[in-house]
Each structure stands twice: as C-alpha cells, then as structure tokens.
Coordinates of C-alpha atoms in Angstrom, one line a residue:
Chain Z
M1 CA 147.8 65.1 111.1
L2 CA 146.7 66.6 114.8
P3 CA 143.1 67.7 114.2
L4 CA 142.2 71.6 114.8
L5 CA 138.9 72.0 116.5
P6 CA 139.6 70.1 119.6
L7 CA 142.4 72.8 120.3
L8 CA 140.8 74.9 120.4
A9 CA 137.0 73.9 120.6
H10 CA 134.3 76.9 120.6
T11 CA 131.4 76.3 122.9
S12 CA 128.2 78.4 123.8
Y13 CA 128.7 81.7 126.0
T14 CA 126.7 81.9 129.3
P15 CA 127.1 85.4 130.5
P16 CA 127.8 85.4 134.0
P17 CA 125.2 86.8 137.1
E18 CA 126.5 90.3 137.0
D19 CA 126.3 90.7 133.0
E20 CA 122.8 92.9 133.1
H21 CA 123.0 93.4 129.5
P22 CA 122.5 91.6 127.4
S23 CA 124.8 89.1 124.4
R24 CA 125.8 88.4 121.4
K25 CA 128.3 86.0 119.6
P26 CA 130.2 87.7 117.2
V27 CA 131.2 87.4 113.5
F28 CA 135.4 85.0 114.2
R29 CA 137.6 83.7 111.9
M30 CA 140.2 81.0 113.1
V31 CA 143.4 80.9 110.6
E32 CA 145.7 78.3 111.4
T33 CA 149.3 78.3 110.1
E34 CA 152.7 76.3 111.5
A35 CA 153.5 78.8 114.5
A36 CA 149.6 80.0 115.5
Y37 CA 146.3 80.4 115.9
T38 CA 145.1 83.6 114.4
L39 CA 141.5 84.1 115.4
T40 CA 140.0 87.4 113.9
V41 CA 136.6 88.9 115.9
Q42 CA 134.4 91.4 113.9
L43 CA 133.6 94.3 117.1
P44 CA 132.3 97.6 115.3
G45 CA 131.7 100.0 118.1
V46 CA 134.3 98.7 120.4
D47 CA 136.9 100.4 122.0
K48 CA 139.6 99.3 124.0
P49 CA 138.7 100.2 127.1
G50 CA 135.3 98.0 126.2
M51 CA 137.0 95.5 125.9
E52 CA 137.6 92.2 128.0
L53 CA 140.2 89.3 127.4
V54 CA 140.9 86.5 129.8
A55 CA 142.7 83.4 129.4
K56 CA 141.7 81.5 132.1
N57 CA 142.2 77.7 133.2
G58 CA 142.5 76.7 129.8
V59 CA 139.3 79.2 128.8
L60 CA 139.6 82.0 127.0
T61 CA 136.9 84.4 127.3
I62 CA 136.3 87.2 124.8
I63 CA 134.3 90.5 125.6
G64 CA 133.1 93.6 124.3
R65 CA 131.2 96.7 125.2
R66 CA 129.7 99.1 123.1
E67 CA 129.5 102.7 124.5
W68 CA 127.1 105.1 122.3
H69 CA 124.3 107.3 122.9
K70 CA 122.1 108.6 120.5
P71 CA 122.0 112.4 120.4
A72 CA 119.0 114.3 121.3
A73 CA 118.0 115.9 118.5
W74 CA 118.2 112.3 116.4
A75 CA 115.0 110.6 115.9
L76 CA 114.8 106.3 115.1
V77 CA 114.3 105.8 111.4
H78 CA 115.2 102.7 111.1
R79 CA 117.6 100.4 113.2
E80 CA 119.4 97.3 112.2
S81 CA 122.4 97.2 114.7
T82 CA 121.6 96.1 119.0
D83 CA 123.1 97.0 122.2
A84 CA 124.0 93.6 123.2
N85 CA 127.0 92.4 124.0
F86 CA 129.8 91.3 121.9
A87 CA 131.3 88.1 124.0
L88 CA 132.6 84.6 123.0
K89 CA 134.9 81.8 124.5
F90 CA 137.1 79.4 123.2
T91 CA 138.7 76.4 125.5
Y92 CA 142.2 75.3 124.7
D93 CA 144.2 72.7 126.6
T94 CA 147.9 73.5 126.8
R95 CA 148.9 73.0 123.6
I96 CA 148.2 76.6 123.1
E97 CA 151.1 78.9 125.7
A98 CA 148.8 81.4 127.2
D99 CA 151.3 83.1 128.8
K100 CA 152.3 84.2 124.7
I101 CA 148.7 85.1 123.4
Q102 CA 148.4 88.8 121.9
A103 CA 145.8 90.3 120.5
L104 CA 145.1 94.2 118.7
L105 CA 142.3 95.7 118.1
A106 CA 142.3 98.6 115.2
D107 CA 138.6 99.5 113.1
G108 CA 136.4 97.5 115.2
V109 CA 138.3 94.2 114.5
L110 CA 140.3 92.3 117.4
T111 CA 143.1 89.9 116.1
V112 CA 144.5 87.9 119.0
T113 CA 146.9 85.5 118.4
L114 CA 147.7 82.0 120.6
P115 CA 150.9 81.0 119.7
K116 CA 151.0 76.8 119.8
S117 CA 153.8 74.8 122.5
P118 CA 157.1 74.3 121.2
N119 CA 156.5 70.3 121.5
L120 CA 153.8 70.8 118.6
Q121 CA 156.2 72.8 115.8
P122 CA 158.3 71.0 113.4
K123 CA 161.8 70.2 114.8
Q124 CA 164.4 69.6 112.7
I125 CA 166.4 66.8 114.3
P126 CA 169.6 65.7 113.3
V127 CA 170.6 62.0 112.3
G128 CA 174.6 61.5 113.8
Chain Q
M1 CA 66.2 84.5 106.6
R2 CA 69.5 83.3 109.1
R3 CA 72.4 86.0 109.1
P4 CA 75.3 83.3 107.5
R5 CA 78.4 83.2 110.0
R6 CA 82.3 82.9 109.8
T7 CA 82.1 78.9 109.8
D8 CA 79.9 79.2 106.4
S9 CA 82.2 80.7 104.4
P10 CA 83.4 77.6 103.0
K11 CA 80.0 76.7 102.1
I12 CA 79.6 79.9 100.7
I13 CA 82.8 79.9 98.8
A14 CA 81.9 76.4 97.4
L15 CA 78.8 78.0 95.8
I16 CA 79.8 80.9 94.4
I17 CA 83.2 79.1 92.9
G18 CA 80.6 76.3 91.6
S19 CA 83.0 73.4 92.9
K20 CA 82.5 70.8 95.7
R21 CA 86.4 71.1 96.2
T22 CA 86.2 72.0 99.7
S23 CA 89.9 71.8 100.2
L24 CA 89.9 75.0 98.3
A25 CA 86.7 76.4 99.3
K26 CA 88.2 75.9 102.9
A27 CA 92.3 77.7 101.8
L28 CA 90.4 81.1 100.1
S29 CA 87.9 81.4 103.9
L30 CA 90.9 80.8 105.7
W31 CA 92.1 84.1 103.8
V32 CA 88.7 85.3 103.9
S33 CA 88.6 85.0 108.1
R34 CA 92.4 86.5 108.7
R35 CA 91.8 89.7 106.8
P36 CA 91.6 92.4 109.6
P37 CA 87.3 93.1 109.6
Y38 CA 86.4 95.9 107.9
E39 CA 84.5 98.8 110.0
S40 CA 82.8 101.7 107.4
N41 CA 83.2 104.6 109.5
Q42 CA 87.5 103.2 109.4
V43 CA 89.8 105.6 108.1
M44 CA 92.0 104.6 105.9
K45 CA 95.6 106.0 107.3
P46 CA 98.2 106.1 105.3
I47 CA 101.2 104.0 105.8
R48 CA 104.6 104.9 106.1
P49 CA 107.2 102.6 103.4
A50 CA 110.0 101.2 105.6
P51 CA 113.3 102.4 104.5
L52 CA 114.4 99.9 101.7
L53 CA 117.3 98.1 102.3
T54 CA 118.4 96.1 100.4
T55 CA 121.8 94.2 98.1
P56 CA 122.2 94.9 95.3
P57 CA 123.1 92.2 93.5
V58 CA 125.6 93.8 91.0
P59 CA 127.5 97.2 92.2
L60 CA 125.6 100.9 90.2
D61 CA 129.2 101.0 89.3
G62 CA 130.1 98.6 87.8
P63 CA 132.3 96.0 89.6
V64 CA 133.5 95.9 92.4
R65 CA 136.9 94.8 93.0
C66 CA 139.2 95.9 96.3
P67 CA 142.6 95.9 95.4
L68 CA 145.3 93.8 96.6
P69 CA 147.0 94.5 99.9
Q70 CA 149.7 96.0 100.5
S71 CA 152.6 93.1 100.7
T72 CA 151.3 91.4 97.6
S73 CA 153.3 93.8 94.6
A74 CA 152.4 91.1 91.4
P75 CA 149.7 92.8 89.8
R76 CA 146.0 90.7 89.5
A77 CA 146.5 88.4 87.5
N78 CA 143.7 88.0 85.8
P79 CA 142.2 91.9 85.8
A80 CA 138.3 90.6 84.1
S81 CA 138.3 88.4 86.9
P82 CA 134.7 88.1 88.1
A83 CA 133.4 90.7 91.3
Q84 CA 134.1 90.0 94.6
P85 CA 131.0 88.4 96.6
V86 CA 129.7 91.7 98.5
A87 CA 128.4 91.2 102.1
P88 CA 125.6 93.1 103.6
F89 CA 125.5 95.3 106.8
P90 CA 124.0 96.1 109.6
V91 CA 122.7 100.0 109.2
D92 CA 120.9 101.9 111.4
I93 CA 119.3 105.3 110.3
Y94 CA 118.3 108.1 112.4
A95 CA 117.1 111.6 111.5
D96 CA 116.8 115.1 112.5
D97 CA 114.7 118.2 111.1
V98 CA 116.8 118.9 108.3
R99 CA 119.3 116.4 108.1
I100 CA 119.6 112.6 107.8
Y101 CA 122.3 110.5 109.8
L102 CA 123.1 107.7 109.3
R103 CA 125.5 104.5 111.2
A104 CA 126.7 101.8 109.4
E105 CA 128.7 98.3 110.6
L106 CA 132.4 98.1 108.7
P107 CA 134.6 96.1 111.1
G108 CA 138.2 95.6 109.5
V109 CA 137.9 98.3 106.2
T110 CA 140.0 100.7 104.9
P111 CA 138.9 104.5 105.0
A112 CA 140.4 105.0 101.2
T113 CA 138.1 102.2 99.6
L114 CA 135.5 103.9 100.9
Q115 CA 132.8 104.5 97.9
I116 CA 130.0 106.6 99.0
H117 CA 127.1 107.4 96.6
P118 CA 123.6 109.2 97.1
H119 CA 121.4 108.9 93.5
A120 CA 117.3 110.1 93.9
G121 CA 116.7 108.1 96.8
H122 CA 119.7 106.6 97.3
L123 CA 122.8 105.7 99.0
T124 CA 125.2 103.3 97.8
V125 CA 127.5 102.6 100.3
F126 CA 130.8 99.8 99.4
A127 CA 133.8 99.2 101.1
C128 CA 137.0 96.8 100.8
A129 CA 137.6 94.9 104.3
K130 CA 141.3 94.4 105.0
A131 CA 142.6 91.6 104.2
L132 CA 144.2 89.1 107.4
P133 CA 147.5 89.5 108.0
S134 CA 147.8 85.2 108.2
A135 CA 145.3 84.8 105.3
G136 CA 146.6 86.0 102.3
P137 CA 144.5 88.4 99.8
T138 CA 141.8 85.3 100.5
S139 CA 140.4 87.2 103.2
E140 CA 139.8 90.0 101.7
H141 CA 136.1 91.1 100.7
V142 CA 133.5 93.3 99.8
F143 CA 131.0 95.4 101.9
G144 CA 128.9 96.9 99.4
R145 CA 124.3 98.2 99.8
L146 CA 121.7 99.9 98.6
I147 CA 119.6 102.1 101.2
A148 CA 116.8 104.2 100.7
L149 CA 116.7 107.0 102.3
P150 CA 113.6 107.7 104.2
D151 CA 111.5 111.1 103.1
C152 CA 114.4 111.7 100.9
E153 CA 113.1 112.4 97.3
T154 CA 115.9 113.4 95.3
S155 CA 119.4 112.8 94.9
A156 CA 121.0 113.2 99.1
T157 CA 124.3 115.7 99.4
L158 CA 126.6 114.4 102.0
I159 CA 127.8 116.6 104.0
S160 CA 130.3 114.7 106.0
T161 CA 131.5 111.5 106.2
D162 CA 133.4 109.8 110.0
Y163 CA 135.1 106.2 110.3
A164 CA 135.5 105.5 114.1
L165 CA 135.7 101.6 115.6
G166 CA 135.1 100.4 112.8
I167 CA 131.4 101.9 112.2
L168 CA 131.3 104.8 109.0
T169 CA 128.9 107.4 110.3
L170 CA 127.5 109.3 107.2
V171 CA 125.7 113.2 107.5
L172 CA 123.1 113.7 105.1
S173 CA 121.5 116.4 103.7
C174 CA 117.6 116.0 101.5
A175 CA 116.3 118.8 99.2
K176 CA 112.8 118.3 100.1
D177 CA 110.5 118.0 96.7
P178 CA 108.5 121.0 96.8
E179 CA 105.2 119.5 96.5
L180 CA 106.1 117.7 99.4
R181 CA 107.6 120.4 101.6
P182 CA 105.1 121.6 104.2
I183 CA 103.5 125.0 103.6
A184 CA 103.1 127.2 105.7
I185 CA 98.9 128.7 105.1
P186 CA 98.7 132.1 106.5
V187 CA 94.9 132.6 108.3
N188 CA 93.6 136.6 108.6

C-alpha cells in the first residue's frame, strides 16, 4: 500500500518577500479516495478575486486574501480574528495529475480535487 | 528602628505565621512583592469586564444534531444518539451608540441550520457545517458558542442577519437598563 504523506507532504510556508502582509495557516482536511485526493481548506472571508491557487514545480500554493474594512461608525469591542492572509503549501509528485486539478470556493470553504495519475488507479487485468 | 525592606518579607512573614518553613514564607513573600504598589491617594478605577466568550458544554436549548446530508435518504439509525461535538469559532464584536455588530467566522455552514437565540445579556449561536462530499456524513460538525454581549443586561433584539463568504454578520439592538441609561440633568 502506498503511503499518503509522501504523495502530498505538507511543508511550512515562507511568504514571498513582496508579500507585505503576515500569513497564517488555515484549517484544512485531506481525504483520499480511489481516484483523487480532496483537500478542503477553511478560508472565511476570502472571495474569488482574493484567492490564489498555483501548482508549479511540484508545489501547490494556496493563498487567500481577505478584504474587509470596518465601517467608520463601528467601534471595536472585542476581536478574535486577524487580518493576516491565509497561506498553505503542499508538495506533490508525478502521481498527481497537475493539469486536472480542480478547485471550488463556496461559503468560505475551498475544495481542491487532485486527481491521481491513471497509473495509480486500479486496473482490471484480463487473463488470457 | 530600621524601616523594614522588601527583602525582609520572608523573615517577617515567617514570624507572623510562626513557622520556620522558609519556603512557605518565601512563596508568600513573592506573592506580596508581585502585588502592585498601593498609593493612598490612588483612585481605584472601575474595571470593565471583558466580554465573556465561552463555549457552552451543552446547548442551552437541548442537544443539537445536524440534519443528514441530502444524498442520504435513510433516516438516522438511532435518533437518541448523543449530540455531535460543538466546535467554537472566532467572533469579533463591534458597537456604536445604538447597536451591536457581531462577525463570526463560520465557513461552510448551511444558512438554513443557523440557530440564533438572544437571551439576557447573551447570545447563543449554533450552525451546522456542510458534510464534505468525499468524506461522508461523518465530516459534518456543529459550530456553537455562547457569547456575552457588552453593556447589554437585557435580552437583545436581532435586527438583521447576513451570511456571506463564510462569515455571519449579526446586527443587534440592546435595550439598556433604565438604571444604566445616562440621564441628562439640566443646569439652571
């Protein structure tokens, strides 16, 4: 049986120098099926223009930027959220079909489907 | 007579408690030394309590069970099964002169399952997160929290609710206690 982690190993994210805002790791969950890995990331407050999803050189980078400005009349009483961007980075190898990665953002949850290479999927071998 | 110094505290406390246990005396001395200095002319400022934000161990209106996803047509096998664990969520509270604004991070929630209950000075929020398509109904979970409303002793009135991008925004109005309401006194 193939181990899961070597295929999609989570690594710590180092923000690029041009990114001025601090970042934090969002809550995420990875589920494996026969055909694909499904990654679910909680990104509350992130809309589609603020979403950056890049798969390059075996690295999947997820950045979510939040754009909400407090109305001037509102006075802050208590705060638990932050303005920091969400950032997450995964490495993958050739067993993931990078060209067929699909993503859907709905209600602050990003769902990324990473299909497995056909070589990994079960095949029925005819016996002659 | 020499005025006692702070370094004399363990000896003094040991004398007071009549014990030769210097460790106990030192601990008491440390506690005394860490207390803020008290000045006789110091005016004690009233401390405004921070909003109490806790997760209720059990929902106030009975156990919360999220409905099964639409794809599962079979009814729940055991309706009397224990309630699902309740997960807390971050909350921001704002206010102006008349209203309280609450922003809660509730990603992936089904808006129809939102339960908002204002009661005396508090607000209870529950919501069911959608199940992941690939993970099945076990991935469904409940968000829930008991939130103390600042400067609101009575039951707040919910004015509006908005859910977008995984963030729930509530606008509340709180009727102030007549004793706490500022009264303008005319000066002749």
